[in-house]
mmCIF file of C-alpha atoms in Angstrom:
data_model
loop_
_atom_site.group_PDB
_atom_site.id
_atom_site.type_symbol
_atom_site.label_atom_id
_atom_site.label_comp_id
_atom_site.label_asym_id
_atom_site.label_seq_id
_atom_site.Cartn_x
_atom_site.Cartn_y
_atom_site.Cartn_z
ATOM 1 C CA MET A 6 217.595 79.979 151.358
ATOM 2 C CA GLU A 7 214.985 81.075 153.892
ATOM 3 C CA ARG A 8 211.706 82.263 152.488
ATOM 4 C CA TYR A 9 209.105 84.556 153.984
ATOM 5 C CA LEU A 10 205.346 84.063 153.333
ATOM 6 C CA ARG A 11 203.295 86.970 152.082
ATOM 7 C CA ALA A 12 201.512 87.262 155.406
ATOM 8 C CA GLU A 13 204.924 87.468 157.228
ATOM 9 C CA VAL A 14 206.250 90.204 154.913
ATOM 10 C CA ILE A 15 203.028 92.204 155.572
ATOM 11 C CA ARG A 16 203.558 91.817 159.307
ATOM 12 C CA ILE A 17 207.260 92.286 159.504
ATOM 13 C CA LEU A 18 207.474 95.320 157.255
ATOM 14 C CA ARG A 19 204.022 96.764 158.187
ATOM 15 C CA VAL A 20 202.862 97.131 154.634
ATOM 16 C CA SER A 21 199.342 96.231 153.386
ATOM 17 C CA SER A 22 198.459 93.590 150.915
ATOM 18 C CA ARG A 23 197.025 96.515 148.701
ATOM 19 C CA GLN A 24 200.475 98.129 148.754
ATOM 20 C CA LEU A 25 202.147 94.873 147.712
ATOM 21 C CA ALA A 26 199.567 94.392 144.924
ATOM 22 C CA GLY A 27 200.222 97.964 143.722
ATOM 23 C CA TRP A 28 203.959 97.360 143.475
ATOM 24 C CA GLU A 29 203.351 94.066 141.718
ATOM 25 C CA ARG A 30 201.101 95.928 139.220
ATOM 26 C CA ALA A 31 203.871 98.447 138.669
ATOM 27 C CA GLY A 32 206.363 95.687 138.055
ATOM 28 C CA LEU A 33 208.525 96.574 141.047
ATOM 29 C CA ILE A 34 207.987 93.270 142.723
ATOM 30 C CA ALA A 35 207.424 89.904 141.150
ATOM 31 C CA VAL A 36 204.044 88.330 141.818
ATOM 32 C CA ALA A 37 204.810 85.833 144.567
ATOM 33 C CA GLU A 38 203.421 84.332 147.803
ATOM 34 C CA SER A 39 206.965 83.925 149.469
ATOM 35 C CA TYR A 40 209.949 86.218 149.323
ATOM 36 C CA SER A 41 213.737 85.973 149.969
ATOM 37 C CA PHE A 42 215.607 88.209 152.378
ATOM 38 C CA TYR A 43 216.850 90.105 149.300
ATOM 39 C CA ASP A 44 213.118 90.720 148.353
ATOM 40 C CA LEU A 45 212.355 91.945 151.850
ATOM 41 C CA LEU A 46 215.111 94.602 151.491
ATOM 42 C CA LYS A 47 213.634 95.720 148.259
ATOM 43 C CA ILE A 48 210.089 95.916 149.675
ATOM 44 C CA LYS A 49 211.388 97.906 152.647
ATOM 45 C CA LYS A 50 212.932 100.418 150.328
ATOM 46 C CA LEU A 51 209.711 100.655 148.387
ATOM 47 C CA SER A 52 207.899 101.255 151.642
ATOM 48 C CA GLU A 53 210.239 104.060 152.547
ATOM 49 C CA LEU A 54 209.708 105.700 149.120
ATOM 50 C CA ARG A 55 206.026 105.404 149.558
ATOM 51 C CA ALA A 56 206.268 107.243 152.868
ATOM 52 C CA ASN A 57 207.872 110.027 150.937
ATOM 53 C CA LYS A 58 204.884 110.011 148.591
ATOM 54 C CA VAL A 59 206.867 108.806 145.514
ATOM 55 C CA ARG A 60 204.360 107.101 143.225
ATOM 56 C CA PRO A 61 204.944 103.493 141.991
ATOM 57 C CA ALA A 62 204.856 104.633 138.394
ATOM 58 C CA MET A 63 207.638 107.129 139.113
ATOM 59 C CA ILE A 64 209.740 104.444 140.862
ATOM 60 C CA ARG A 65 209.340 101.990 138.021
ATOM 61 C CA ALA A 66 210.212 104.667 135.352
ATOM 62 C CA SER A 67 213.255 105.745 137.388
ATOM 63 C CA VAL A 68 214.376 102.164 137.884
ATOM 64 C CA ASP A 69 214.027 101.348 134.174
ATOM 65 C CA ALA A 70 215.837 104.498 133.157
ATOM 66 C CA MET A 71 218.676 103.749 135.707
ATOM 67 C CA GLN A 72 219.164 100.230 134.334
ATOM 68 C CA ARG A 73 219.516 101.723 130.841
ATOM 69 C CA GLN A 74 221.958 104.372 132.066
ATOM 70 C CA VAL A 75 224.220 101.996 134.017
ATOM 71 C CA SER A 76 225.056 98.830 132.164
ATOM 72 C CA GLY A 77 224.865 95.674 134.249
ATOM 73 C CA MET A 78 222.890 97.160 137.128
ATOM 74 C CA GLU A 79 219.992 94.685 137.835
ATOM 75 C CA ASN A 80 218.418 96.307 140.927
ATOM 76 C CA PRO A 81 219.076 100.081 141.266
ATOM 77 C CA LEU A 82 216.959 100.242 144.561
ATOM 78 C CA LEU A 83 219.561 98.105 146.276
ATOM 79 C CA GLU A 84 222.717 98.539 144.242
ATOM 80 C CA ALA A 85 222.685 102.338 144.249
ATOM 81 C CA GLY A 86 221.771 104.911 147.024
ATOM 82 C CA VAL A 87 218.247 106.272 146.379
ATOM 83 C CA VAL A 88 217.273 109.854 147.182
ATOM 84 C CA SER A 89 213.714 111.160 146.730
ATOM 85 C CA ARG A 90 213.608 114.786 145.581
ATOM 86 C CA GLY A 91 209.955 115.758 145.664
ATOM 87 C CA SER A 92 208.176 113.350 143.374
ATOM 88 C CA ARG A 93 211.369 112.272 141.534
ATOM 89 C CA LEU A 94 214.197 109.872 142.336
ATOM 90 C CA THR A 95 217.955 110.266 141.978
ATOM 91 C CA PHE A 96 220.552 107.489 142.444
ATOM 92 C CA ARG A 97 224.091 107.828 143.987
ATOM 93 C CA HIS A 98 226.412 105.839 141.810
ATOM 94 C CA GLU A 99 230.252 105.841 141.779
ATOM 95 C CA GLY A 100 230.425 108.987 143.858
ATOM 96 C CA ARG A 101 227.878 110.887 141.737
ATOM 97 C CA GLU A 102 224.251 111.538 141.954
ATOM 98 C CA LEU A 103 222.225 110.728 138.813
ATOM 99 C CA ASP A 104 218.782 111.779 137.725
ATOM 100 C CA PRO A 105 218.192 108.874 135.335
ATOM 101 C CA LEU A 106 214.976 110.370 133.789
ATOM 102 C CA ALA A 107 216.572 113.611 132.918
ATOM 103 C CA GLY A 108 219.919 111.867 132.032
ATOM 104 C CA GLN A 109 221.865 114.215 134.208
ATOM 105 C CA PHE A 110 224.524 113.952 136.941
ATOM 106 C CA LEU A 111 223.947 116.353 139.904
ATOM 107 C CA PHE A 112 226.638 117.736 142.092
ATOM 108 C CA THR A 113 225.686 119.506 145.347
ATOM 109 C CA PHE A 114 227.857 122.483 146.226
ATOM 110 C CA ASP A 115 226.720 125.909 147.451
ATOM 111 C CA ARG A 116 224.665 125.943 144.176
ATOM 112 C CA PRO A 117 223.721 122.792 142.225
ATOM 113 C CA GLN A 118 225.644 122.204 138.980
ATOM 114 C CA ILE A 119 224.312 119.888 136.356
ATOM 115 C CA VAL A 120 226.430 117.732 133.947
ATOM 116 C CA GLU A 121 224.705 116.085 131.063
ATOM 117 C CA ALA A 122 224.816 112.325 130.948
ATOM 118 C CA ARG A 123 223.798 111.072 127.481
ATOM 119 C CA ALA A 124 220.848 113.435 127.601
ATOM 120 C CA ALA A 125 220.331 113.315 123.887
ATOM 121 C CA GLN A 126 219.977 109.542 123.991
ATOM 122 C CA ARG A 127 217.505 109.773 126.761
ATOM 123 C CA ARG A 128 215.139 112.282 125.289
ATOM 124 C CA VAL A 129 212.546 109.942 123.919
ATOM 125 C CA ALA A 130 212.564 107.611 127.007
ATOM 126 C CA GLN A 131 212.253 110.569 129.254
ATOM 127 C CA THR A 132 209.229 111.833 127.432
ATOM 128 C CA ALA A 133 207.618 108.393 127.519
ATOM 129 C CA ALA A 134 208.268 107.937 131.223
ATOM 130 C CA GLU A 135 206.789 111.372 132.086
ATOM 131 C CA LEU A 136 203.767 110.669 130.014
ATOM 132 C CA PHE A 137 203.276 107.285 131.673
ATOM 133 C CA ILE A 138 203.486 108.871 135.120
ATOM 134 C CA ALA A 139 200.931 111.425 134.136
ATOM 135 C CA ALA A 140 198.628 108.796 132.752
ATOM 136 C CA VAL A 141 198.762 106.726 136.010
ATOM 137 C CA ALA A 142 197.921 109.848 137.969
ATOM 138 C CA LEU A 143 194.904 110.572 135.700
ATOM 139 C CA GLU A 144 193.822 106.926 135.999
ATOM 140 C CA GLU A 145 193.595 107.123 139.742
ATOM 141 C CA ASN A 146 190.622 109.433 139.350
ATOM 142 C CA PRO A 147 187.513 107.734 138.018
ATOM 143 C CA ALA A 148 186.338 110.897 136.427
ATOM 144 C CA HIS A 149 189.498 111.164 134.260
ATOM 145 C CA GLN A 150 189.497 107.747 132.599
ATOM 146 C CA GLN A 151 189.198 109.095 129.142
ATOM 147 C CA GLN A 152 192.099 111.494 129.640
ATOM 148 C CA ALA A 153 194.151 108.607 131.035
ATOM 149 C CA LEU A 154 193.336 106.501 127.993
ATOM 150 C CA GLU A 155 194.527 109.295 125.706
ATOM 151 C CA ALA A 156 197.760 109.736 127.757
ATOM 152 C CA TYR A 157 198.566 105.976 127.557
ATOM 153 C CA ARG A 158 197.989 106.201 123.777
ATOM 154 C CA ARG A 159 200.576 108.970 123.638
ATOM 155 C CA VAL A 160 203.047 106.832 125.640
ATOM 156 C CA LEU A 161 202.703 104.169 122.989
ATOM 157 C CA GLU A 162 203.208 106.691 120.197
ATOM 158 C CA VAL A 163 206.462 107.661 121.804
ATOM 159 C CA ASP A 164 207.539 104.155 122.925
ATOM 160 C CA PRO A 165 205.556 101.425 121.159
ATOM 161 C CA ARG A 166 207.216 98.765 123.312
ATOM 162 C CA HIS A 167 206.096 100.120 126.597
ATOM 163 C CA ALA A 168 204.438 97.017 128.076
ATOM 164 C CA ALA A 169 203.074 98.533 131.239
ATOM 165 C CA ALA A 170 201.246 101.205 129.227
ATOM 166 C CA CYS A 171 199.710 98.343 127.087
ATOM 167 C CA ILE A 172 198.496 96.704 130.293
ATOM 168 C CA ASN A 173 196.994 99.778 131.808
ATOM 169 C CA LEU A 174 195.372 100.923 128.505
ATOM 170 C CA GLY A 175 193.937 97.400 128.148
ATOM 171 C CA THR A 176 192.500 97.654 131.742
ATOM 172 C CA ILE A 177 190.745 100.891 130.925
ATOM 173 C CA TYR A 178 189.225 99.309 127.880
ATOM 174 C CA TYR A 179 188.282 96.245 129.899
ATOM 175 C CA ASN A 180 186.505 98.375 132.472
ATOM 176 C CA GLN A 181 184.618 100.086 129.581
ATOM 177 C CA GLN A 182 183.629 96.635 128.398
ATOM 178 C CA ASN A 183 185.530 97.186 125.072
ATOM 179 C CA TYR A 184 186.865 93.712 125.259
ATOM 180 C CA ARG A 185 188.294 93.672 121.715
ATOM 181 C CA GLU A 186 190.603 96.564 122.404
ATOM 182 C CA ALA A 187 191.393 95.220 125.892
ATOM 183 C CA GLU A 188 192.503 91.906 124.407
ATOM 184 C CA ARG A 189 194.582 93.578 121.676
ATOM 185 C CA HIS A 190 196.616 95.535 124.179
ATOM 186 C CA TYR A 191 197.024 92.662 126.598
ATOM 187 C CA ARG A 192 198.330 90.539 123.719
ATOM 188 C CA LYS A 193 200.680 93.269 122.753
ATOM 189 C CA ALA A 194 202.037 93.491 126.286
ATOM 190 C CA VAL A 195 202.891 89.821 126.494
ATOM 191 C CA GLU A 196 204.390 89.991 123.020
ATOM 192 C CA ILE A 197 206.708 92.796 124.203
ATOM 193 C CA ASP A 198 207.492 91.011 127.485
ATOM 194 C CA PRO A 199 206.886 87.279 127.357
ATOM 195 C CA ARG A 200 207.700 87.023 131.155
ATOM 196 C CA TYR A 201 204.926 89.509 132.066
ATOM 197 C CA ALA A 202 202.653 87.333 134.345
ATOM 198 C CA LEU A 203 200.205 90.019 134.982
ATOM 199 C CA GLY A 204 199.753 90.403 131.188
ATOM 200 C CA PHE A 205 198.765 86.794 130.757
ATOM 201 C CA PHE A 206 196.477 86.975 133.798
ATOM 202 C CA ASP A 207 194.652 90.021 132.290
ATOM 203 C CA LEU A 208 194.506 88.301 128.965
ATOM 204 C CA GLY A 209 192.927 85.309 130.629
ATOM 205 C CA ASN A 210 190.317 87.604 132.223
ATOM 206 C CA VAL A 211 189.191 89.079 128.853
ATOM 207 C CA LEU A 212 189.138 85.711 127.208
ATOM 208 C CA ASP A 213 187.144 84.305 130.098
ATOM 209 C CA GLU A 214 184.698 87.340 129.905
ATOM 210 C CA THR A 215 184.124 86.734 126.169
ATOM 211 C CA GLY A 216 183.476 82.965 126.629
ATOM 212 C CA ARG A 217 186.657 81.597 125.228
ATOM 213 C CA LEU A 218 187.404 79.364 128.147
ATOM 214 C CA ASN A 219 189.931 77.129 126.620
ATOM 215 C CA GLU A 220 192.037 80.066 125.497
ATOM 216 C CA ALA A 221 191.501 81.624 129.015
ATOM 217 C CA VAL A 222 192.854 78.446 130.584
ATOM 218 C CA GLU A 223 195.996 78.609 128.466
ATOM 219 C CA ALA A 224 196.586 82.234 129.341
ATOM 220 C CA TYR A 225 196.158 81.540 133.180
ATOM 221 C CA ARG A 226 198.539 78.590 132.797
ATOM 222 C CA SER A 227 201.030 80.875 131.171
ATOM 223 C CA ALA A 228 200.818 83.285 134.195
ATOM 224 C CA ILE A 229 201.301 80.440 136.598
ATOM 225 C CA ALA A 230 204.260 79.049 134.596
ATOM 226 C CA ILE A 231 205.891 82.345 135.015
ATOM 227 C CA ALA A 232 204.812 82.965 138.569
ATOM 228 C CA PRO A 233 203.884 79.654 140.251
ATOM 229 C CA ASN A 234 202.565 81.376 143.381
ATOM 230 C CA TYR A 235 200.299 83.674 141.515
ATOM 231 C CA ALA A 236 197.231 83.001 143.749
ATOM 232 C CA ASP A 237 194.610 84.930 141.685
ATOM 233 C CA ALA A 238 195.726 83.040 138.478
ATOM 234 C CA HIS A 239 195.132 79.724 140.320
ATOM 235 C CA TYR A 240 191.727 80.893 141.567
ATOM 236 C CA ASN A 241 190.490 82.028 138.074
ATOM 237 C CA LEU A 242 191.910 78.887 136.406
ATOM 238 C CA ALA A 243 190.008 76.749 138.865
ATOM 239 C CA LEU A 244 186.807 78.656 138.008
ATOM 240 C CA ALA A 245 187.472 78.214 134.339
ATOM 241 C CA PHE A 246 187.925 74.431 134.722
ATOM 242 C CA GLU A 247 184.712 74.265 136.656
ATOM 243 C CA ARG A 248 182.833 76.061 133.894
ATOM 244 C CA LEU A 249 184.412 73.562 131.505
ATOM 245 C CA ARG A 250 183.074 70.800 133.670
ATOM 246 C CA LYS A 251 186.469 69.567 134.601
ATOM 247 C CA PRO A 252 186.250 69.538 138.506
ATOM 248 C CA ARG A 253 189.275 67.283 139.017
ATOM 249 C CA LYS A 254 191.541 69.725 137.100
ATOM 250 C CA ALA A 255 189.977 72.575 139.075
ATOM 251 C CA LEU A 256 190.732 70.797 142.374
ATOM 252 C CA ALA A 257 194.490 71.240 142.175
ATOM 253 C CA HIS A 258 194.121 74.944 141.656
ATOM 254 C CA TRP A 259 191.533 75.410 144.421
ATOM 255 C CA ARG A 260 193.981 73.711 146.713
ATOM 256 C CA ALA A 261 196.854 75.784 145.548
ATOM 257 C CA TYR A 262 194.801 79.023 146.244
ATOM 258 C CA VAL A 263 193.991 77.914 149.774
ATOM 259 C CA ARG A 264 197.616 77.173 150.521
ATOM 260 C CA MET A 265 198.558 80.741 149.374
ATOM 261 C CA ASP A 266 195.647 82.622 150.760
ATOM 262 C CA PRO A 267 194.373 80.717 153.775
ATOM 263 C CA VAL A 268 192.161 83.527 155.130
ATOM 264 C CA GLY A 269 189.199 85.486 153.632
ATOM 265 C CA ALA A 270 186.029 85.163 151.631
ATOM 266 C CA TRP A 271 187.788 83.895 148.490
ATOM 267 C CA SER A 272 189.639 81.238 150.442
ATOM 268 C CA ASN A 273 186.384 80.126 152.127
ATOM 269 C CA TYR A 274 184.735 79.890 148.681
ATOM 270 C CA ALA A 275 187.686 77.784 147.482
ATOM 271 C CA ARG A 276 187.379 75.386 150.377
ATOM 272 C CA THR A 277 183.588 75.003 149.617
ATOM 273 C CA GLN A 278 184.432 74.122 146.031
ATOM 274 C CA ILE A 279 186.975 71.553 147.230
ATOM 275 C CA GLN A 280 184.398 69.995 149.543
ATOM 276 C CA LYS A 281 181.738 69.872 146.745
ATOM 277 C CA ILE A 282 184.237 68.038 144.477
ATOM 278 C CA PHE A 283 185.077 65.510 147.094
ATOM 279 C CA GLU A 284 181.401 64.910 147.877
ATOM 280 C CA ALA A 285 180.597 64.440 144.130
ATOM 281 C CA GLU A 286 183.437 61.913 143.859
ATOM 282 C CA LYS A 287 182.136 60.006 146.879
ATOM 283 C CA LEU A 288 178.632 59.861 145.309
ATOM 284 C CA LYS A 289 180.137 58.433 142.116
ATOM 285 C CA VAL A 290 181.713 55.639 144.149
ATOM 286 C CA VAL A 291 178.493 54.921 146.077
ATOM 287 C CA TRP A 292 176.249 54.780 143.053
ATOM 288 C CA ARG A 293 178.599 52.964 140.651
ATOM 289 C CA ARG A 294 177.070 49.647 139.889
ATOM 290 C CA PRO A 295 179.510 46.718 140.310
ATOM 291 C CA GLY A 296 180.699 44.824 137.238
ATOM 292 C CA LEU A 297 179.801 47.592 134.724
ATOM 293 C CA GLY A 298 183.236 48.788 133.694
ATOM 294 C CA GLY A 299 185.895 50.945 135.280
ATOM 295 C CA PRO A 300 185.525 54.219 137.184
ATOM 296 C CA SER A 301 183.398 57.062 135.646
ATOM 297 C CA GLN A 302 185.417 59.880 134.026
#
């Protein structure tokens, strides 16, 4: 199957790396450095929705709700027609148009008619989704971080297993240097969703920040096990190994990072570290006295 590198996707679809990162953070695209043609179609759809000013949080909430409404649907963005109505999304499925957050089928005649679709079952999830969207909007304004924090708390009161709310709440605490609460919410996120690579990455960051390097290494490794092309996780893991004075282990991850992100200041730093490790190894060989045992460790 043909794969497209991240740089190629950005060029072909005319999206920015920041946009891709935002969709990754919202859980709409898996963290990766190469993509299938199927992934390109999904990114193209996301780009179209962005042009219509639909927020990533709304897209994520709508996709999750649609998957719960329609059993067996894995990717609503591609398996159902998508229509943006203001800031909300509806999906065309089996000849009908469904607003998954409201749990309603919509029919367009001279006047719109609404038919309830398991609305009673959707009430709690709808409220959690709307609260999450409101919290994301608040978080975008640096002056509203406390209000965003309270909004995410409310999401978790309504839906205690809302992993994305745990992550975002943890990040607010992290930025406030409340590392204890940040860690608690990151751990909760990966407990809820053990395949949440971003959750393990963020957990690694807070463990790293609080000096628990060995635990941070395991968290970064977990993120990479889920998403092998998670460039930032390779970068941070390499840094952690260097701080643990394990340059040979760091080397593999510096190399991985350079392969995935060949241009930019971070890539230049990674190359510098690779060169330093090689030079240090050469010095060990030059200054090793013959006949005094095997190679130094």
